[in-house]
Short mmCIF file of C-alpha atoms in Angstrom, two decimals:
data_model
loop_
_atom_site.label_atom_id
_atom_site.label_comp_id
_atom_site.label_asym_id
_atom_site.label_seq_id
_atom_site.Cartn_x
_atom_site.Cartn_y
_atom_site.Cartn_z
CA UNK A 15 -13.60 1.92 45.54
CA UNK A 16 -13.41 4.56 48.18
CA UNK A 17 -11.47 7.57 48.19
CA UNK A 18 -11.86 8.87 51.25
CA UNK A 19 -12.69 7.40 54.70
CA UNK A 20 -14.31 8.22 57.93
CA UNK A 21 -14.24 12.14 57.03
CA UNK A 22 -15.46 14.71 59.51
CA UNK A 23 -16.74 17.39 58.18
CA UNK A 24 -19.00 19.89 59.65
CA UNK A 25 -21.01 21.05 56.24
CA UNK A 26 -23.95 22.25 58.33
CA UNK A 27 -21.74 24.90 59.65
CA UNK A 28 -20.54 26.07 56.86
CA UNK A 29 -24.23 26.63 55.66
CA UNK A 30 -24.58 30.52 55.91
CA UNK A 31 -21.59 31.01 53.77
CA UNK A 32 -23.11 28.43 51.58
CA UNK A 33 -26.23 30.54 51.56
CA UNK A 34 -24.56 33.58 50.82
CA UNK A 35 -22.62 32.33 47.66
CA UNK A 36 -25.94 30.98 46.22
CA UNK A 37 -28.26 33.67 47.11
CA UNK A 38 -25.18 35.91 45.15
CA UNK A 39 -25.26 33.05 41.94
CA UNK A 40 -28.83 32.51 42.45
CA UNK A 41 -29.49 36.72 41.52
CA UNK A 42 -27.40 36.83 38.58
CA UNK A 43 -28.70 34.16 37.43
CA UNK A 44 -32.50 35.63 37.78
CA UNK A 45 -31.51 38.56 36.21
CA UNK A 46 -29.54 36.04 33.45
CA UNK A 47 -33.60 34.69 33.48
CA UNK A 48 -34.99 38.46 32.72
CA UNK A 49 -32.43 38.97 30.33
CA UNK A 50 -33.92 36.02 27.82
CA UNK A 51 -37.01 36.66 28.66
CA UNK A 52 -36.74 40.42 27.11
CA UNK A 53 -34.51 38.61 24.62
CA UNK A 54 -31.50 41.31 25.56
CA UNK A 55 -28.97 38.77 26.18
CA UNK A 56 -26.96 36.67 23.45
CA UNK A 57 -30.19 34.61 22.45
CA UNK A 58 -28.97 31.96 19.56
CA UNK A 59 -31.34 31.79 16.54
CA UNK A 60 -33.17 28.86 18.12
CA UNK A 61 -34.86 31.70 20.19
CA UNK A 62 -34.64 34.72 18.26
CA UNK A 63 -34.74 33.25 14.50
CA UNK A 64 -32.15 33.36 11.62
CA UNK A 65 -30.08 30.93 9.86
CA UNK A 66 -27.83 28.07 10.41
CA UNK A 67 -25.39 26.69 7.95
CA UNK A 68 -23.05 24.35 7.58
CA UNK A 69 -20.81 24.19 4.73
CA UNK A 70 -17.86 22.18 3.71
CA UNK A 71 -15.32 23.86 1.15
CA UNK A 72 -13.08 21.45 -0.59
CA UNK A 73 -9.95 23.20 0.01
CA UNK A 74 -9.19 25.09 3.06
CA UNK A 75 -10.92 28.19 3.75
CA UNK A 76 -10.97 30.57 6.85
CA UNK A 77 -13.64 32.45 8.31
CA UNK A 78 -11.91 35.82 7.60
CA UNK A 79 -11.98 34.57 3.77
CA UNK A 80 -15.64 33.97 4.27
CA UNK A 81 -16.31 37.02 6.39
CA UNK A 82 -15.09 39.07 3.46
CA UNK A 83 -16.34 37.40 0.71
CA UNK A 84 -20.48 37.14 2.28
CA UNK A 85 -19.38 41.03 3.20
CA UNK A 86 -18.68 41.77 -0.83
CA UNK A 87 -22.40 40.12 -1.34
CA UNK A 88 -24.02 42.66 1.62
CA UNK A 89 -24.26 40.32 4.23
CA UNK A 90 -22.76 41.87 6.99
CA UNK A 91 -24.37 40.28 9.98
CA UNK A 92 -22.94 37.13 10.32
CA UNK A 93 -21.42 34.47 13.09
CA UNK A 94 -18.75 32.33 12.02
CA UNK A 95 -17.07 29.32 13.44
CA UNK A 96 -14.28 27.36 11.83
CA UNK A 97 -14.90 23.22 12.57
CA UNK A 98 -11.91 21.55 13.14
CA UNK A 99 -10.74 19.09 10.11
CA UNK A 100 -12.78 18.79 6.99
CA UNK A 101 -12.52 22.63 5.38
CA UNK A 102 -16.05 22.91 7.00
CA UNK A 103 -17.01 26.60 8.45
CA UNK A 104 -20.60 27.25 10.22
CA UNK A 105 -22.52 29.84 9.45
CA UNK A 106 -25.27 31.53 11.58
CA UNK A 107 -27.13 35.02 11.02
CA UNK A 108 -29.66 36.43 13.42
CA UNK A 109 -33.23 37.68 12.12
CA UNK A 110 -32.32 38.63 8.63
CA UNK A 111 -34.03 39.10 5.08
CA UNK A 112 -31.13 37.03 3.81
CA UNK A 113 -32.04 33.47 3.11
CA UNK A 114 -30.28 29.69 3.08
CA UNK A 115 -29.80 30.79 -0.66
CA UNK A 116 -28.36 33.96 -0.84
CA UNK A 117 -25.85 33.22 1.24
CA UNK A 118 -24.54 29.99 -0.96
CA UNK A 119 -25.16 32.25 -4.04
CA UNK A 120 -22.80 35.17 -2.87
CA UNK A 121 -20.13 32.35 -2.17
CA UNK A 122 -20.64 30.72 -5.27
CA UNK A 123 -19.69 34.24 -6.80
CA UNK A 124 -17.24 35.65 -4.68
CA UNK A 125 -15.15 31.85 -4.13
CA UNK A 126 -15.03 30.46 -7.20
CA UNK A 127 -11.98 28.60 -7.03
CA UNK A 128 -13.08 26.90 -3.82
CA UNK A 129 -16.58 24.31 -4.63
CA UNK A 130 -18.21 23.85 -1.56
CA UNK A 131 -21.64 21.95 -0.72
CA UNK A 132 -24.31 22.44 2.43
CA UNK A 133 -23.82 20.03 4.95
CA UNK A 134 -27.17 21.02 6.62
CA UNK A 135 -29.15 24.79 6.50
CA UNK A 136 -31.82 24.80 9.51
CA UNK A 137 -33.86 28.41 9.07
CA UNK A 138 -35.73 29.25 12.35
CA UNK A 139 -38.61 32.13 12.15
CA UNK A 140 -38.97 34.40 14.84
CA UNK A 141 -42.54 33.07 15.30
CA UNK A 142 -40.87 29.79 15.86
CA UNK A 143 -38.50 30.87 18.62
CA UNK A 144 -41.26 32.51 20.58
CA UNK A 145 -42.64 29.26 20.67
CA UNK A 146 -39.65 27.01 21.80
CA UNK A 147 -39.26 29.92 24.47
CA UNK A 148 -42.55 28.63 25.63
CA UNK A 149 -42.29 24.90 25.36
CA UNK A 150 -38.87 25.23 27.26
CA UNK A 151 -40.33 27.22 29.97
CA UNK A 152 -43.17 24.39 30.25
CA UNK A 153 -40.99 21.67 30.33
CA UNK A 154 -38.85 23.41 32.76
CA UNK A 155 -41.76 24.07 34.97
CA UNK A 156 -42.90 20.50 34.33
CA UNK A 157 -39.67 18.35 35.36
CA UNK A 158 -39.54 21.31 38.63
CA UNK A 159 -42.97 19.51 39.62
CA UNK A 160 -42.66 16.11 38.49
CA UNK A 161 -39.30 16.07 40.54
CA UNK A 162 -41.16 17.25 44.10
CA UNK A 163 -43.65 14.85 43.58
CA UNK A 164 -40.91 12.40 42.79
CA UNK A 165 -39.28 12.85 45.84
CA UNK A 166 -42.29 13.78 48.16
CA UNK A 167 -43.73 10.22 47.11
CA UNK A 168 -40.25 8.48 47.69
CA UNK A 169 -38.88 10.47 51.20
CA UNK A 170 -40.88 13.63 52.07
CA UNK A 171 -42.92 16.76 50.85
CA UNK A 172 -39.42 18.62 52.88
CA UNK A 173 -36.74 16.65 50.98
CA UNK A 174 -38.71 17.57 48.13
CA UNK A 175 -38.52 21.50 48.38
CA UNK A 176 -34.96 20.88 49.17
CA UNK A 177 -34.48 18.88 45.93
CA UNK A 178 -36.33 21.13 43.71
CA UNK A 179 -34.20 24.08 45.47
CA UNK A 180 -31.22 22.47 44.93
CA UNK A 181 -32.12 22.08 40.98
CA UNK A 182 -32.86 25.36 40.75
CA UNK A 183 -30.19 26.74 42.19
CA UNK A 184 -28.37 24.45 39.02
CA UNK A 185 -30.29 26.20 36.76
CA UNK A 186 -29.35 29.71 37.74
CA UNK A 187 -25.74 29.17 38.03
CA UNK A 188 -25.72 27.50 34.97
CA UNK A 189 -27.49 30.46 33.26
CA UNK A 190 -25.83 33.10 35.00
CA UNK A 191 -22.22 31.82 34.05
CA UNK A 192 -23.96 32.21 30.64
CA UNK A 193 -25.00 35.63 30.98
CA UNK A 194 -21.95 37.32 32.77
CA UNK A 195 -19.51 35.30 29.67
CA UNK A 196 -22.30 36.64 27.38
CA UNK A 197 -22.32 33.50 26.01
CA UNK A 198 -24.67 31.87 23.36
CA UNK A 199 -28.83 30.86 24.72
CA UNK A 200 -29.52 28.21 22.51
CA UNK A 201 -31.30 25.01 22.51
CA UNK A 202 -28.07 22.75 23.12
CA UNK A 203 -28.28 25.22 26.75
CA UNK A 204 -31.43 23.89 27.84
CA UNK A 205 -31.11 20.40 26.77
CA UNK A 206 -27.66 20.98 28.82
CA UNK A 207 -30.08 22.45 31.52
CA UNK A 208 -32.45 19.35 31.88
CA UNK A 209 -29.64 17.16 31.51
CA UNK A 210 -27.92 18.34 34.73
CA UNK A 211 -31.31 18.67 36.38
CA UNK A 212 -31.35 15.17 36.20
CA UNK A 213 -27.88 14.59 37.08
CA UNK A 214 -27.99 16.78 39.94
CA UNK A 215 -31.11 14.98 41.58
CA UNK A 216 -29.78 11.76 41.39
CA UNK A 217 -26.77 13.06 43.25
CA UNK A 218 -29.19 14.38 45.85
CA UNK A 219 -31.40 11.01 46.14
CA UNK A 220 -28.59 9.21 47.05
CA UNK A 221 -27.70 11.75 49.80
CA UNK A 222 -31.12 12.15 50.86
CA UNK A 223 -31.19 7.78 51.00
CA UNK A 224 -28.35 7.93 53.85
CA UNK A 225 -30.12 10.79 55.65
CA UNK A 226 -33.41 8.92 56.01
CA UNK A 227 -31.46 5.84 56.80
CA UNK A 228 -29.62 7.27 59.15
CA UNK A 229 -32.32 9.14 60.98
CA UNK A 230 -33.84 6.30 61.79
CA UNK A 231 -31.15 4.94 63.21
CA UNK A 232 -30.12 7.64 65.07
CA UNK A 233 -33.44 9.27 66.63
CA UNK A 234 -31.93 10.99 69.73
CA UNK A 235 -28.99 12.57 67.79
CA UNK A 236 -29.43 16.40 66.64
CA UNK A 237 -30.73 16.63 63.52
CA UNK A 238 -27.43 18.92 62.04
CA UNK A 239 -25.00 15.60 63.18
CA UNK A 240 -27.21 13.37 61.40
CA UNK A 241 -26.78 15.22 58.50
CA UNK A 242 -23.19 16.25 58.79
CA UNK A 243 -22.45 12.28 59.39
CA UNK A 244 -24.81 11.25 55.70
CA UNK A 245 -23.14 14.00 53.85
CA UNK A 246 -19.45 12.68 55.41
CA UNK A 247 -21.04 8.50 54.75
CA UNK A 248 -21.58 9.80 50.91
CA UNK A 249 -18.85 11.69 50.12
CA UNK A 250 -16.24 9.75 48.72
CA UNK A 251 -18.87 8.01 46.40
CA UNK A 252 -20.10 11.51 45.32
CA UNK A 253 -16.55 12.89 44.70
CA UNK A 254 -15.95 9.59 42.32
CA UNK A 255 -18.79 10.10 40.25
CA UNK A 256 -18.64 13.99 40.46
CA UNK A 257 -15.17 13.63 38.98
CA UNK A 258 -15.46 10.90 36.60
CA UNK A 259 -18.46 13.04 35.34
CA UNK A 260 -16.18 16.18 34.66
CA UNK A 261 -13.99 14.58 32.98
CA UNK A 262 -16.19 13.16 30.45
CA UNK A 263 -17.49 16.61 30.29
CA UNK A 264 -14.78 18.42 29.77
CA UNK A 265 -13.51 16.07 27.23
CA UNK A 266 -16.40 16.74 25.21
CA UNK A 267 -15.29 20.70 25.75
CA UNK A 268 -11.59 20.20 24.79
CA UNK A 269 -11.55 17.42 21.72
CA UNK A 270 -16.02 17.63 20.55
CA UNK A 271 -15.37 20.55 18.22
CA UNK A 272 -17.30 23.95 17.93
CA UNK A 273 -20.52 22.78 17.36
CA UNK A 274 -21.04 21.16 20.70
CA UNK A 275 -19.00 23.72 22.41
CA UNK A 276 -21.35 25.46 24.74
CA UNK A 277 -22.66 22.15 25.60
CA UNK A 278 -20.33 21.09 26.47
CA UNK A 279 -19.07 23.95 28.61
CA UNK A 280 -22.66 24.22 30.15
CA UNK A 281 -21.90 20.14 31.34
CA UNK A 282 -18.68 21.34 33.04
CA UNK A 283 -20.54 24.17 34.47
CA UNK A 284 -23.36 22.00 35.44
CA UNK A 285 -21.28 19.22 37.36
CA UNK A 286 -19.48 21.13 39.34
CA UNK A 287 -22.92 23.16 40.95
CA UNK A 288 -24.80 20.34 41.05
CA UNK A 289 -22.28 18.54 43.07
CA UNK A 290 -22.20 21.70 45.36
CA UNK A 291 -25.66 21.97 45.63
CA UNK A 292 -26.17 18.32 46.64
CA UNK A 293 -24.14 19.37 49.32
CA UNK A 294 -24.34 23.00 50.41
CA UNK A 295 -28.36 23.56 49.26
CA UNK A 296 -30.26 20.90 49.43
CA UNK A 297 -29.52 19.21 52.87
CA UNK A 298 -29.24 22.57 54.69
CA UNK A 299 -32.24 23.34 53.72
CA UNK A 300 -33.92 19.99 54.82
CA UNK A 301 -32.22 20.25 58.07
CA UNK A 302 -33.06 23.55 58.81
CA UNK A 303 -36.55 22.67 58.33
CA UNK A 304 -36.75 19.49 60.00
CA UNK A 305 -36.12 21.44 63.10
CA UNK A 306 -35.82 24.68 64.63
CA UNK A 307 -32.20 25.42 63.67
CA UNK A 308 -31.56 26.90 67.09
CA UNK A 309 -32.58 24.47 69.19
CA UNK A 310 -31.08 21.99 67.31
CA UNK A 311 -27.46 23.58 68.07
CA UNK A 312 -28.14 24.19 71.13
CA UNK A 313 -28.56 20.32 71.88
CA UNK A 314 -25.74 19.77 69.65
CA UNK A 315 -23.17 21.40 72.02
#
């Protein structure tokens, strides 16, 4: 299947606007970085400790009913989120004295007419967090290494700073669409994270496949047409998956229900800047450093 054929499009020269956009993304997205690191941005208990519950009510409940009633019993702060079908409501609180079993004590009192039981209860100490804060960051800095040596071993120690580049570049987006929608840092993030990290190389391998094939075809061509003419060979193939991709993702996002929300929104998010970056960031940044960028326009006109 092939969407589109014998396209022409010059995606080297739209590099420095390219640049620009993800130098922009890429800051935010640092400062999204600082922000977790100082634990000043919406960090989710699996960081910064608390409780989790899920409970299922036998009749329907809301979570302003809830609210109110874990509000009579002096717990005050408290995330709610209503899961479609079932009565069931989540409950999360963030570093507080209250346990698992005060909470299902004050609805016990202040519900009575509504029986409920615990799906699940997950309690996270801070000490905890500060340690899957560390283990992410390690695995982070892990797959960032194992995927240059990857690709340095399969192509070329160049392809392979463009790869890990391009990967990055994921990463920040993702986190800085995150941090501006002050949305939830949580586990199901990173997971999300390493997820699209993988996604987003494999996009780039097979990019990076017709640009070695084709430079050896091609050795008296300028590098940028070589380029511009894999990217063009690729694209229908990367638009298919891209797209096939996103919808799966965003299916998840509109029908999987609360509790995979923000993974699944961090999946949209993901397949739509990795399929950029396979594009925009990590062949640019091969080609310019293949050859000098000047010289190589200069033979191209």
């Amino acid at each position: 299947m092939e969407l589109l054929r014998n396209t022409n499009i010059d995606f080297m020269g739209l590099r420095k606007i390219s640049f620009i956009i993800s130098g922009i993304v890429a800051i935010v997205g640092i400062l999204g970085v600082i922000a977790i690191g100082r634990g000043t941005t919406n960090m989710g208990i699996d960081f910064s400790g608390g409780i989790a519950m899920q409970v299922k009510f036998t009749q329907p409940v809301t979570t302003q009913i809830v609210r109110d009633a874990l509000g009579k019993g002096g717990i005050h702060e408290v995330e709610l989120q209503e899961i479609t079908g079932g009565n069931q409501i989540l409950v999360k609180m963030h570093k507080s004295e209250k346990t698992a079993q005060s909470v299902e004590e004050v609805l016990k009192q202040q519900i009575p007419g509504n029986p409920f039981t615990v799906e699940s209860s997950t309690e996270i100490g801070p000490s905890i967090g500060e340690k899957l804060k560390k283990d992410t960051l390690i695995a982070v800095a892990l797959s960032m290494l194992g995927i240059i040596l990857y690709i340095a071993w399969r192509f070329d120690f160049k392809f392979g700073v463009g790869a890990v580049v391009a990967t990055m570049h994921d990463v920040l987006a993702m986190i800085a669409v995150f941090y501006v929608l002050h949305k939830e840092v949580n586990i199901l993030l990173i997971t999300a994270v390493l997820t699209i990290a993988g996604y987003s190389l494999t996009d780039t391998v097979v990019v990076f496949d017709r640009i070695r094939e084709n430079m050896h075809k091609s050795l008296k061509d300028p590098m940028f047409v070589v380029f511009n003419r894999s990217i063009n060979e690729t694209l229908s193939r990367t638009i298919i998956t891209s797209v096939t991709t996103f919808l799966a993702a965003i299916s998840l996002y509109l029908f999987g229900g609360e509790v995979i929300n923000d993974f699944a929104f961090a999946l949209v998010v993901g397949v739509v800047v990795a399929t950029y970056s396979s594009i925009f960031v990590a062949s640019p940044i091969v080609a310019l450093w293949e050859k000098n960028p000047e010289a190589t326009e200069a033979k191209a006109a």
